[in-house]
CSV table of C-alpha atoms and ligand atoms in Angstrom, one decimal:
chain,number,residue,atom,x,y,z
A,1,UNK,CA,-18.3,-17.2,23.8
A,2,UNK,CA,-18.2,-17.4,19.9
A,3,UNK,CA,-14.9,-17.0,18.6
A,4,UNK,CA,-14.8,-14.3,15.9
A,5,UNK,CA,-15.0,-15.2,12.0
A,6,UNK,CA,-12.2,-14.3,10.4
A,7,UNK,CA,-11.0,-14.4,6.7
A,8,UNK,CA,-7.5,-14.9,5.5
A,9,UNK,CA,-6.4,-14.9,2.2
A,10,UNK,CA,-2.8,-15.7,0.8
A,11,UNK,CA,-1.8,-14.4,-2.0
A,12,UNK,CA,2.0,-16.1,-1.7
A,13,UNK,CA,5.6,-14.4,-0.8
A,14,UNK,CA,8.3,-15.4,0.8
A,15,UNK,CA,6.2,-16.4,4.4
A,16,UNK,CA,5.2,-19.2,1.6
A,17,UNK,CA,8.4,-19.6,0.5
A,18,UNK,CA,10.4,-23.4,0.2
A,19,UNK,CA,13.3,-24.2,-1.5
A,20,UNK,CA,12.7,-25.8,-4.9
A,21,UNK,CA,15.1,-28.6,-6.7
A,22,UNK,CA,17.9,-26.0,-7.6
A,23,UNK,CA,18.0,-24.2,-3.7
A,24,UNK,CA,15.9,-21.0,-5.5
A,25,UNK,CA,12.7,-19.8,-3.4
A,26,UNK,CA,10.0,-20.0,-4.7
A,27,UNK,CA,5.6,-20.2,-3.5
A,28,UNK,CA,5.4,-23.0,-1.7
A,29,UNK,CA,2.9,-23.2,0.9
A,30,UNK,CA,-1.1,-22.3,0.7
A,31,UNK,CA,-3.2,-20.5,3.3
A,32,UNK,CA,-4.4,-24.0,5.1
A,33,UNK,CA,-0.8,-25.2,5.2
A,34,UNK,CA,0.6,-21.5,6.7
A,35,UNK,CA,-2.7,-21.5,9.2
A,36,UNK,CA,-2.2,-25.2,10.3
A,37,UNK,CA,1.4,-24.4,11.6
A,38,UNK,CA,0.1,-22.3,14.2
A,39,UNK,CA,-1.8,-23.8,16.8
A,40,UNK,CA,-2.8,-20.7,18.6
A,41,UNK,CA,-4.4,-19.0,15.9
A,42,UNK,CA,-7.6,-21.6,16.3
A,43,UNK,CA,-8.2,-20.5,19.4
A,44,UNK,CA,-8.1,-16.4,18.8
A,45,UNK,CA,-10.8,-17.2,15.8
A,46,UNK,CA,-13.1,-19.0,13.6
A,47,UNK,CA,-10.7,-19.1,10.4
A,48,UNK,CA,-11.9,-19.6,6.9
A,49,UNK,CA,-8.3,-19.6,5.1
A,50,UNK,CA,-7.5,-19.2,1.1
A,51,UNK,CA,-5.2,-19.0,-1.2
A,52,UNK,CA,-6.2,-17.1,-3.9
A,53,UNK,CA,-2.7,-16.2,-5.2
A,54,UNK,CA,0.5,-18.2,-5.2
A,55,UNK,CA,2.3,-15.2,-6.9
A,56,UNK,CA,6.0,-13.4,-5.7
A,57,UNK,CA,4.9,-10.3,-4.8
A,58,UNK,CA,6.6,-8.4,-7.2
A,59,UNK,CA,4.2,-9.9,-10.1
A,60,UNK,CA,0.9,-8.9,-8.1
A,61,UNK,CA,-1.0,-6.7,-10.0
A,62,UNK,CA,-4.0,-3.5,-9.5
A,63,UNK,CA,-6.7,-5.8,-11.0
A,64,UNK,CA,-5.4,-8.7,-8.3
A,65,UNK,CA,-6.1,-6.4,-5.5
A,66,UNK,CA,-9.0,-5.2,-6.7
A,67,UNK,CA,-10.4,-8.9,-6.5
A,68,UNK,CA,-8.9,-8.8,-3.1
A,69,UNK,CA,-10.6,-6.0,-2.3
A,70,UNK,CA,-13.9,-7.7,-4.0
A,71,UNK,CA,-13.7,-10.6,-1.5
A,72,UNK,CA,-13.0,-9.1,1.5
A,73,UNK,CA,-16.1,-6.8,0.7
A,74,UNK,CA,-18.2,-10.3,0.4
A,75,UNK,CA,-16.9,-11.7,3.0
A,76,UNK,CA,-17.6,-8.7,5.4
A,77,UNK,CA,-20.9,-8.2,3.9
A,78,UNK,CA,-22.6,-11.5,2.9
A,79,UNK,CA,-20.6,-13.8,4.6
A,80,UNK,CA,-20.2,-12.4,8.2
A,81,UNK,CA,-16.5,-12.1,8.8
A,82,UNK,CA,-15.4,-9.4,11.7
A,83,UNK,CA,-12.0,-8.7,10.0
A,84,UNK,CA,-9.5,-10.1,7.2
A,85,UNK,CA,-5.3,-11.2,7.2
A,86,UNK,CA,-4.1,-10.7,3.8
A,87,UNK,CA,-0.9,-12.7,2.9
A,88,UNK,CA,1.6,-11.2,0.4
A,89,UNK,CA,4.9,-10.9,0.1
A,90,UNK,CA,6.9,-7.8,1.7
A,91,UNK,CA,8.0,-6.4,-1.9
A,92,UNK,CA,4.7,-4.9,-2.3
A,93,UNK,CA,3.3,-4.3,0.7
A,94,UNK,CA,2.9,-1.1,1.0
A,95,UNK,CA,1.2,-0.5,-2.0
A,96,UNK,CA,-1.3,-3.3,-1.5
A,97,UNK,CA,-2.3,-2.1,1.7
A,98,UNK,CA,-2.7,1.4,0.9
A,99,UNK,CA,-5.0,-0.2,-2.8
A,100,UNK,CA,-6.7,-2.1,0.4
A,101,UNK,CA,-7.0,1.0,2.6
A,102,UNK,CA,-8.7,3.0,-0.5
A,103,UNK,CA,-10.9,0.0,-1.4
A,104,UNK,CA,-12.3,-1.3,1.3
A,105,UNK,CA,-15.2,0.3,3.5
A,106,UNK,CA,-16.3,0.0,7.1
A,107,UNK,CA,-14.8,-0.6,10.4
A,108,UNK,CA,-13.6,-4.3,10.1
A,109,UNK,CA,-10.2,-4.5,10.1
A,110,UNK,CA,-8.0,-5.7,7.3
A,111,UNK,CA,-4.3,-6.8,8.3
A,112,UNK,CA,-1.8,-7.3,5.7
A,113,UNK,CA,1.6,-9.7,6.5
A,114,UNK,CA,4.4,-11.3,5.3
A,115,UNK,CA,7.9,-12.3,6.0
A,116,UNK,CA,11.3,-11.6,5.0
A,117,UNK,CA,12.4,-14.9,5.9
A,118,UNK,CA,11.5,-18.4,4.1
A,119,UNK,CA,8.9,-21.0,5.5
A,120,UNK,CA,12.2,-23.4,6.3
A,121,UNK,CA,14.5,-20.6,7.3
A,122,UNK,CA,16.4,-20.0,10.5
A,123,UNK,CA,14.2,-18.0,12.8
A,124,UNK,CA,11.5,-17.6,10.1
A,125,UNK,CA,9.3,-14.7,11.2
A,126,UNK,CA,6.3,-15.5,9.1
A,127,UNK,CA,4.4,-17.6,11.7
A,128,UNK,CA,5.0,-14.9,14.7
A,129,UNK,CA,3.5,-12.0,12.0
A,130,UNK,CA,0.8,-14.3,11.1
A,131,UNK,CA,-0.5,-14.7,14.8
A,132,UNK,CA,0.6,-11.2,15.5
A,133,UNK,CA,-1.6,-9.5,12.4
A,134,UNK,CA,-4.7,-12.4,13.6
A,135,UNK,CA,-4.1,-10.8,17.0
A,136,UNK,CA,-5.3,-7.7,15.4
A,137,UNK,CA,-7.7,-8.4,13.1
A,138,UNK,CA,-10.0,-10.1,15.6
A,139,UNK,CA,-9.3,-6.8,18.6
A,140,UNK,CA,-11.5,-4.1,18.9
A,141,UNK,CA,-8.9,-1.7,18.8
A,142,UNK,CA,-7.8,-1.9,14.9
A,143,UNK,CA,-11.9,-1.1,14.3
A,144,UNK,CA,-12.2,1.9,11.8
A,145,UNK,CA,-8.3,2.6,11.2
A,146,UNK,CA,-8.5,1.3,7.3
A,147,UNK,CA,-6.0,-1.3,6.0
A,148,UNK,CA,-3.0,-2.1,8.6
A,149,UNK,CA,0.2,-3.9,8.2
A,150,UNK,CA,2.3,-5.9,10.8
A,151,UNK,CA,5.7,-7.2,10.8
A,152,UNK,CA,8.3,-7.7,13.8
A,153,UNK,CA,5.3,-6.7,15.9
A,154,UNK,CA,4.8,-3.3,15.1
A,155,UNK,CA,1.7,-2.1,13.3
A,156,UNK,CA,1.6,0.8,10.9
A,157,UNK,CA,-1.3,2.6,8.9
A,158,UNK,CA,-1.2,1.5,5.6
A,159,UNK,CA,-0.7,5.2,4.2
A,160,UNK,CA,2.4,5.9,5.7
A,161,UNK,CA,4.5,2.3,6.0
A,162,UNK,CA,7.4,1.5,3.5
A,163,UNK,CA,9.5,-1.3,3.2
A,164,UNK,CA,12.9,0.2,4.4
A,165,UNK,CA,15.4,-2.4,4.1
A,166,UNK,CA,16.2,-5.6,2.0
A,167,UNK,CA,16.5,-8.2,4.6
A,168,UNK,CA,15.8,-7.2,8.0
A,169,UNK,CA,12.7,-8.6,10.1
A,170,UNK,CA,12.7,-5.0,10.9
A,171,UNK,CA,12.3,-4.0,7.4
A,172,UNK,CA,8.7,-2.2,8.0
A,173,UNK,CA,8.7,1.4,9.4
A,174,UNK,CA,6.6,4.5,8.8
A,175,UNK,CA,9.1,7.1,8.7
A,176,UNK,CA,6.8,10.0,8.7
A,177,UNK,CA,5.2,9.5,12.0
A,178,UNK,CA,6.3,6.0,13.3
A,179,UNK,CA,4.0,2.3,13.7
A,180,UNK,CA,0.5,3.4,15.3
A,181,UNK,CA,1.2,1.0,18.1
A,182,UNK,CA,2.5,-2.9,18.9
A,183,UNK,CA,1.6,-6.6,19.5
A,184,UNK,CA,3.0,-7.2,22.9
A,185,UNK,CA,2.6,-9.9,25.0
A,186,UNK,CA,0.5,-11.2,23.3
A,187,UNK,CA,-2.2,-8.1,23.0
A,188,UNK,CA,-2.4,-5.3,20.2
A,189,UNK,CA,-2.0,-1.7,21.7
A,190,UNK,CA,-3.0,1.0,19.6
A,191,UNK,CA,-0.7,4.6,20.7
A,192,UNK,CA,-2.2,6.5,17.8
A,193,UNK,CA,-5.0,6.8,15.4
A,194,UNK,CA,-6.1,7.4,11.8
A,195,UNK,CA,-8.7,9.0,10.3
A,196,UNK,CA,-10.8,6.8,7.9
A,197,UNK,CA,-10.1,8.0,3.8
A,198,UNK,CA,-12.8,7.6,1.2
A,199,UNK,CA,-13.5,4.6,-0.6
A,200,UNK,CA,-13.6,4.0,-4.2
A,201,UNK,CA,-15.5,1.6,-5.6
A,202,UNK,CA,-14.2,-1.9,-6.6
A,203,UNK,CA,-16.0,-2.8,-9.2
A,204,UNK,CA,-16.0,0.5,-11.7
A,205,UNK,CA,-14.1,1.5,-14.2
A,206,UNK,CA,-10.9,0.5,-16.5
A,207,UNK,CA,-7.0,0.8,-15.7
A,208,UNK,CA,-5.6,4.0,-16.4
A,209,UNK,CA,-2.0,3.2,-16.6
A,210,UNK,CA,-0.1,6.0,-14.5
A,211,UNK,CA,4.2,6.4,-15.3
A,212,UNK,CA,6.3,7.1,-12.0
A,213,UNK,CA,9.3,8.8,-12.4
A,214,UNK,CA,11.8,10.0,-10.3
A,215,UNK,CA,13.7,13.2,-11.0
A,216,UNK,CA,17.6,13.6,-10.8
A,217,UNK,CA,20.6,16.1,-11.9
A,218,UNK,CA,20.8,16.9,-14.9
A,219,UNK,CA,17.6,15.1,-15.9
A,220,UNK,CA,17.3,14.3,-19.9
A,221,UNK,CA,13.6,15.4,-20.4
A,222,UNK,CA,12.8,13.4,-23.0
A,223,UNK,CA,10.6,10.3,-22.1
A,224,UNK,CA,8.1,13.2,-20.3
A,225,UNK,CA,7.5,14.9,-23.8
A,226,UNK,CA,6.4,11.1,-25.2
A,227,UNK,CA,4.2,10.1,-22.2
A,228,UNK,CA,0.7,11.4,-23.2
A,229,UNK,CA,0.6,11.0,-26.6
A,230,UNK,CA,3.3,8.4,-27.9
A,231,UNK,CA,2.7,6.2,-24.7
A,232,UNK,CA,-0.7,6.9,-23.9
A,233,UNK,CA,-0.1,7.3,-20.0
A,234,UNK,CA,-3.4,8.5,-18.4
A,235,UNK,CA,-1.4,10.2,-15.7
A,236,UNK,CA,1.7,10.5,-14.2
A,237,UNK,CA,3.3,11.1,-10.5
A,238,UNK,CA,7.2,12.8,-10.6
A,239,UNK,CA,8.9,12.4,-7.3
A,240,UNK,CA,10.6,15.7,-7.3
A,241,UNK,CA,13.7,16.6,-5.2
A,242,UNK,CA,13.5,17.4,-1.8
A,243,UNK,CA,10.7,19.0,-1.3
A,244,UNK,CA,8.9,18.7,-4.7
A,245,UNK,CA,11.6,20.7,-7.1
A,246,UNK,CA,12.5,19.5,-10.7
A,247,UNK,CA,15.7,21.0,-12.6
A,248,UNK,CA,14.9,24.6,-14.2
A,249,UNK,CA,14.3,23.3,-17.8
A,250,UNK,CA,12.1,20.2,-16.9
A,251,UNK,CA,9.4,22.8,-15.4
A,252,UNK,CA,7.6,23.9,-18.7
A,253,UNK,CA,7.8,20.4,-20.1
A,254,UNK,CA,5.8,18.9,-17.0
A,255,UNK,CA,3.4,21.9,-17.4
A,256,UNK,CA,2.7,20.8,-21.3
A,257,UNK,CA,2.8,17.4,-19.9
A,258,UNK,CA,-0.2,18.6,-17.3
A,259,UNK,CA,-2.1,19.9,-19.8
A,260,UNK,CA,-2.9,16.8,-21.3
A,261,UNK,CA,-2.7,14.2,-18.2
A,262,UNK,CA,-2.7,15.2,-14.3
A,263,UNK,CA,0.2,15.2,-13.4
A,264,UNK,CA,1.1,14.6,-9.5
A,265,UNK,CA,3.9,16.0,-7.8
A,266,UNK,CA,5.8,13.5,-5.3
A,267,UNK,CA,9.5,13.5,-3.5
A,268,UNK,CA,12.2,11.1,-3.9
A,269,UNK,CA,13.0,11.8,-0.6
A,270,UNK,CA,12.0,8.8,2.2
A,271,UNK,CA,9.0,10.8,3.6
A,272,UNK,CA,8.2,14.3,4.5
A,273,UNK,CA,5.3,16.4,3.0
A,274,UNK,CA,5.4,18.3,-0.4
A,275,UNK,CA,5.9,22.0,0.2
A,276,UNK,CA,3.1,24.0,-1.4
A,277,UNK,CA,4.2,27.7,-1.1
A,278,UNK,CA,7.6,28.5,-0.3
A,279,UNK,CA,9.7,28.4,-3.0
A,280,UNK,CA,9.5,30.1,-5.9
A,281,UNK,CA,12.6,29.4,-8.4
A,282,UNK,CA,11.7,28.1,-11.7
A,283,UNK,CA,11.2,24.4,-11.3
A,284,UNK,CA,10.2,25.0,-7.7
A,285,UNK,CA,7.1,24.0,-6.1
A,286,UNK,CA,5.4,27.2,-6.7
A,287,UNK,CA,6.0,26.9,-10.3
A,288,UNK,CA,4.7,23.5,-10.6
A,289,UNK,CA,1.6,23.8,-8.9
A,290,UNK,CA,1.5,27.4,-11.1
A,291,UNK,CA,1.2,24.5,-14.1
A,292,UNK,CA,-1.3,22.4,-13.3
A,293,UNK,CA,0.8,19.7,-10.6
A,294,UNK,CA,-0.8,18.4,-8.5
A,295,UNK,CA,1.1,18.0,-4.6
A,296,UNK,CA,1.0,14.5,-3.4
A,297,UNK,CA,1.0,15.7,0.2
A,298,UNK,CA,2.7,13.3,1.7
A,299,UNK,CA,2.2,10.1,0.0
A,300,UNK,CA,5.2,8.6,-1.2
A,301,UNK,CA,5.6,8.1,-5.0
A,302,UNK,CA,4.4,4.7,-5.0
A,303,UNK,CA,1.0,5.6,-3.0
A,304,UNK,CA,0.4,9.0,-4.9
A,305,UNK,CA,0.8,6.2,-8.3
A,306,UNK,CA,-2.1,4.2,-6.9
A,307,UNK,CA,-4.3,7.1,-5.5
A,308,UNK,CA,-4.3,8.9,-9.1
A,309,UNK,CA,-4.7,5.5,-10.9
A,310,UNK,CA,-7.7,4.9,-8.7
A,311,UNK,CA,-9.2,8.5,-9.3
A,312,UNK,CA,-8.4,8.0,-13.5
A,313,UNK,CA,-9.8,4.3,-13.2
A,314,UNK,CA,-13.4,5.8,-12.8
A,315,UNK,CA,-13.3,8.6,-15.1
A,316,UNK,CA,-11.8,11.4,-13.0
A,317,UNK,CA,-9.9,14.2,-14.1
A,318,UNK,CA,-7.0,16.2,-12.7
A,319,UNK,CA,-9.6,18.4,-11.1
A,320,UNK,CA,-11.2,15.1,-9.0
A,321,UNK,CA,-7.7,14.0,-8.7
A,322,UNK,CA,-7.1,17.4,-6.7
A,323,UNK,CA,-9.4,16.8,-4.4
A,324,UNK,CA,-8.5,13.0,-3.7
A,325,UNK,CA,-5.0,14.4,-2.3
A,326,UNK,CA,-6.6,17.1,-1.0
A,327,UNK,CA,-6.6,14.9,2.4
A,328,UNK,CA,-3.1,13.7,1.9
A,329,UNK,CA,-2.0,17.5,2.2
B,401,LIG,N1,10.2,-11.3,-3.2
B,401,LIG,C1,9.4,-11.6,-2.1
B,401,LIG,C2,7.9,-11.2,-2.4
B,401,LIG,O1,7.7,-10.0,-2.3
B,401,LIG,C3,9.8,-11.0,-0.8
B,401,LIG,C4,8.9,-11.3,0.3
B,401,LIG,O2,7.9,-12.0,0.2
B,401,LIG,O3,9.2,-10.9,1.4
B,401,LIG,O4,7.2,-12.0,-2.8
C-alpha cells in the first residue's frame, strides 16, 4: 500500500538545538537532519522535509506563520500531501498553532512539535514528539480537528493548549478541558473532539498591530489613554481579573479606548471562560461589555491577541470582531 505524503516543515527551537563554542544553545539542526535521526518515521510516510526557519521561537513572527500557513495550503492543494508536522520551538507554540488552526482549511491534519530538551541532551524528547506528532498527522483520526499539538504524548486542540511550565517534558496541558487524547503504543487515540473554526484567508490584508495588557491592583491607566492615537494600536486585548474585571477607574478609560479600537476583554487567570452577565460593579464585566468590550470567551490573552489581529488584518471592525469570538463564547 502507498505510504502517505506528508509535509514537515521546521522552523527551529530547542528540538534543533546544539551547543555552540561558548556551551549557549542555539538552531542547530535542519528538517532532513531531525527526520534522518528517526528511522521509523520512513516507514509511517512518504516525507518531504524543510526547513524554512532556523529561528528561536521567541523571534517567530505573524507574517512567518502566515507563510507557513501559505505552504501548507500548497502543499495540501497542489502538491498532494495528506497532512503536515510543523517544527517550532515550545515558547510559542501555542500561539502558532492556534494562527495555524485559524489559517488553514480542510480536514488534513496539521501537527505542531517541539522539545524542551536540546538535540544532545539527556533524554532529549524531540525525536519521541517528532514520531509521536508523524503518528498523527498521517491517522485518520486527527482528520477535520484543525491544528493540533503534541508533546510527552498527549495531544491537545490548538485553541485550548498552553505552555504551563519552563522545563518540564510535561510542559503542554490544556487546562480548560484537558489533551483530546494520546499516542500510546505506538497509535494515536482520539477521547474527544473539536468542532472545525472558520478560516481566514492567508493571503489578505496588512498587520494590524494589537497591544496585550494585563490588568493588576492598583493599575496606573496611563499607557491605555496613548494606545489608539499616540501608538497607533489597531486593537487591543486586556486580560482582566478573574473573571474579566478591571479596577473601578480603569472602566471609563477602556470604554474611550473602545471607541476608537475594539477592544477585547481576556483573563489573567490560567483558563476559564469570561463571565458575560453576572456582575455588575463598576469595572465589572457588565460594565465593560456596556462600553463596547468585547468577551474573549475563553481564549486566553495570547489567542484572543491573534484572533482580533486576524479579524483587523482584513479590514474588520469591532462589530466583525464580535462575531469572530462569538464561537469562543
Ligand atoms: N526558547 C526555545 C524556543 O522557543 C524553547 C524551545 O524550543 O523549547 O525556541
Amino acid at each position: 500500500m502507498a505510504r502517505p505524503r506528508l509535509l514537515i516543515l521546521s522552523l527551529g527551537g530547542t528540538i534543533t538545538m546544539v551547543k555552540d563554542a561558548t556551551g549557549a544553545m542555539a538552531p542547530g539542526l535542519g528538517a532532513e537532519e531531525l527526520v534522518q535521526s528517526i528511522p521509523q518515521l520512513d516507514e509511517l510516510a512518504e516525507l518531504d522535509a524543510r526547513s524554512l526557519l532556523r529561528l528561536p521561537s521567541p523571534s517567530i513572527s505573524l507574517e512567518n506563520i502566515l507563510e507557513v500557513a501559505q505552504v501548507i495550503e500548497k502543499g495540501f492543494a497542489e502538491e498532494g500531501f495528506d497532512g503536515a508536522v510543523v517544527i517550532q520551538g515550545t515558547d510559542t507554540i501555542e500561539e502558532s498553532a492556534f494562527l495555524l488552526d485559524l489559517l488553514v482549511g480542510g480536514d488534513r491534519p496539521v501537527v505542531v512539535t517541539g522539545a524542551m530538551r536540546g538535540a544532545e541532551a539527556p533524554g532529549a524528547d524531540g525525536p519521541a514528539n517528532l514520531l509521536a506528532a508523524t503518528r498523527l498527522a498521517v491517522s485518520q483520526q486527527a482528520r477535520g480537528l484543525g491544528a493540533l499539538v503534541v508533546l510527552n504524548y498527549d495531544i491537545h486542540a490548538a485553541r485550548f493548549v498552553q505552555k504551563s511550565h519552563t522545563a518540564v517534558p510535561s510542559a503542554f496541558t490544556s487546562p480548560l478541558v484537558g489533551p483530546l487524547g494520546v499516542v500510546a503504543e505506538g497509535r494515536p487515540r482520539l477521547y474527544a473532539r473539536v468542532e472545525r473554526s472558520p478560516v481566514f484567508p492567508t493571503d489578505r490584508g496588512s498587520p494590524a498591530p494589537i497591544a496585550l495588557l494585563k490588568m493588576a491592583m492598583g493599575y496606573d491607566a496611563r499607557i491605555l489613554k496613548a494606545l489608539p492615537d499616540t501608538l497607533g494600536y489597531a486593537g487591543l486585548v486586556v486580560e482582566g481579573m478573574g473573571a474579566g474585571h478591571v479596577p473601578a477607574e480603569v472602566a471609563p478609560i477602556l470604554g474611550e479606548v473602545a471607541k476608537k479600537i475594539p477592544v477585547v476583554l481576556a483573563s489573567r487567570s490560567m483558563t476559564g471562560p469570561v463571565f458575560t452577565s453576572t456582575y455588575g460593579y463598576p469595572g465589572s464585566e457588565i460594565d465593560l461589555i456596556s462600553r463596547g468590550l468585547i468577551p474573549a470567551g475563553y481564549l486566553s490573552g495570547l489567542k484572543a491577541r491573534l484572533l482580533l489581529g486576524l479579524c483587523l488584518r482584513q479590514g474588520g471592525d469591532a462589530a466583525q470582531a464580535k462575531a469572530a469570538f462569538a464561537q469562543y463564547q
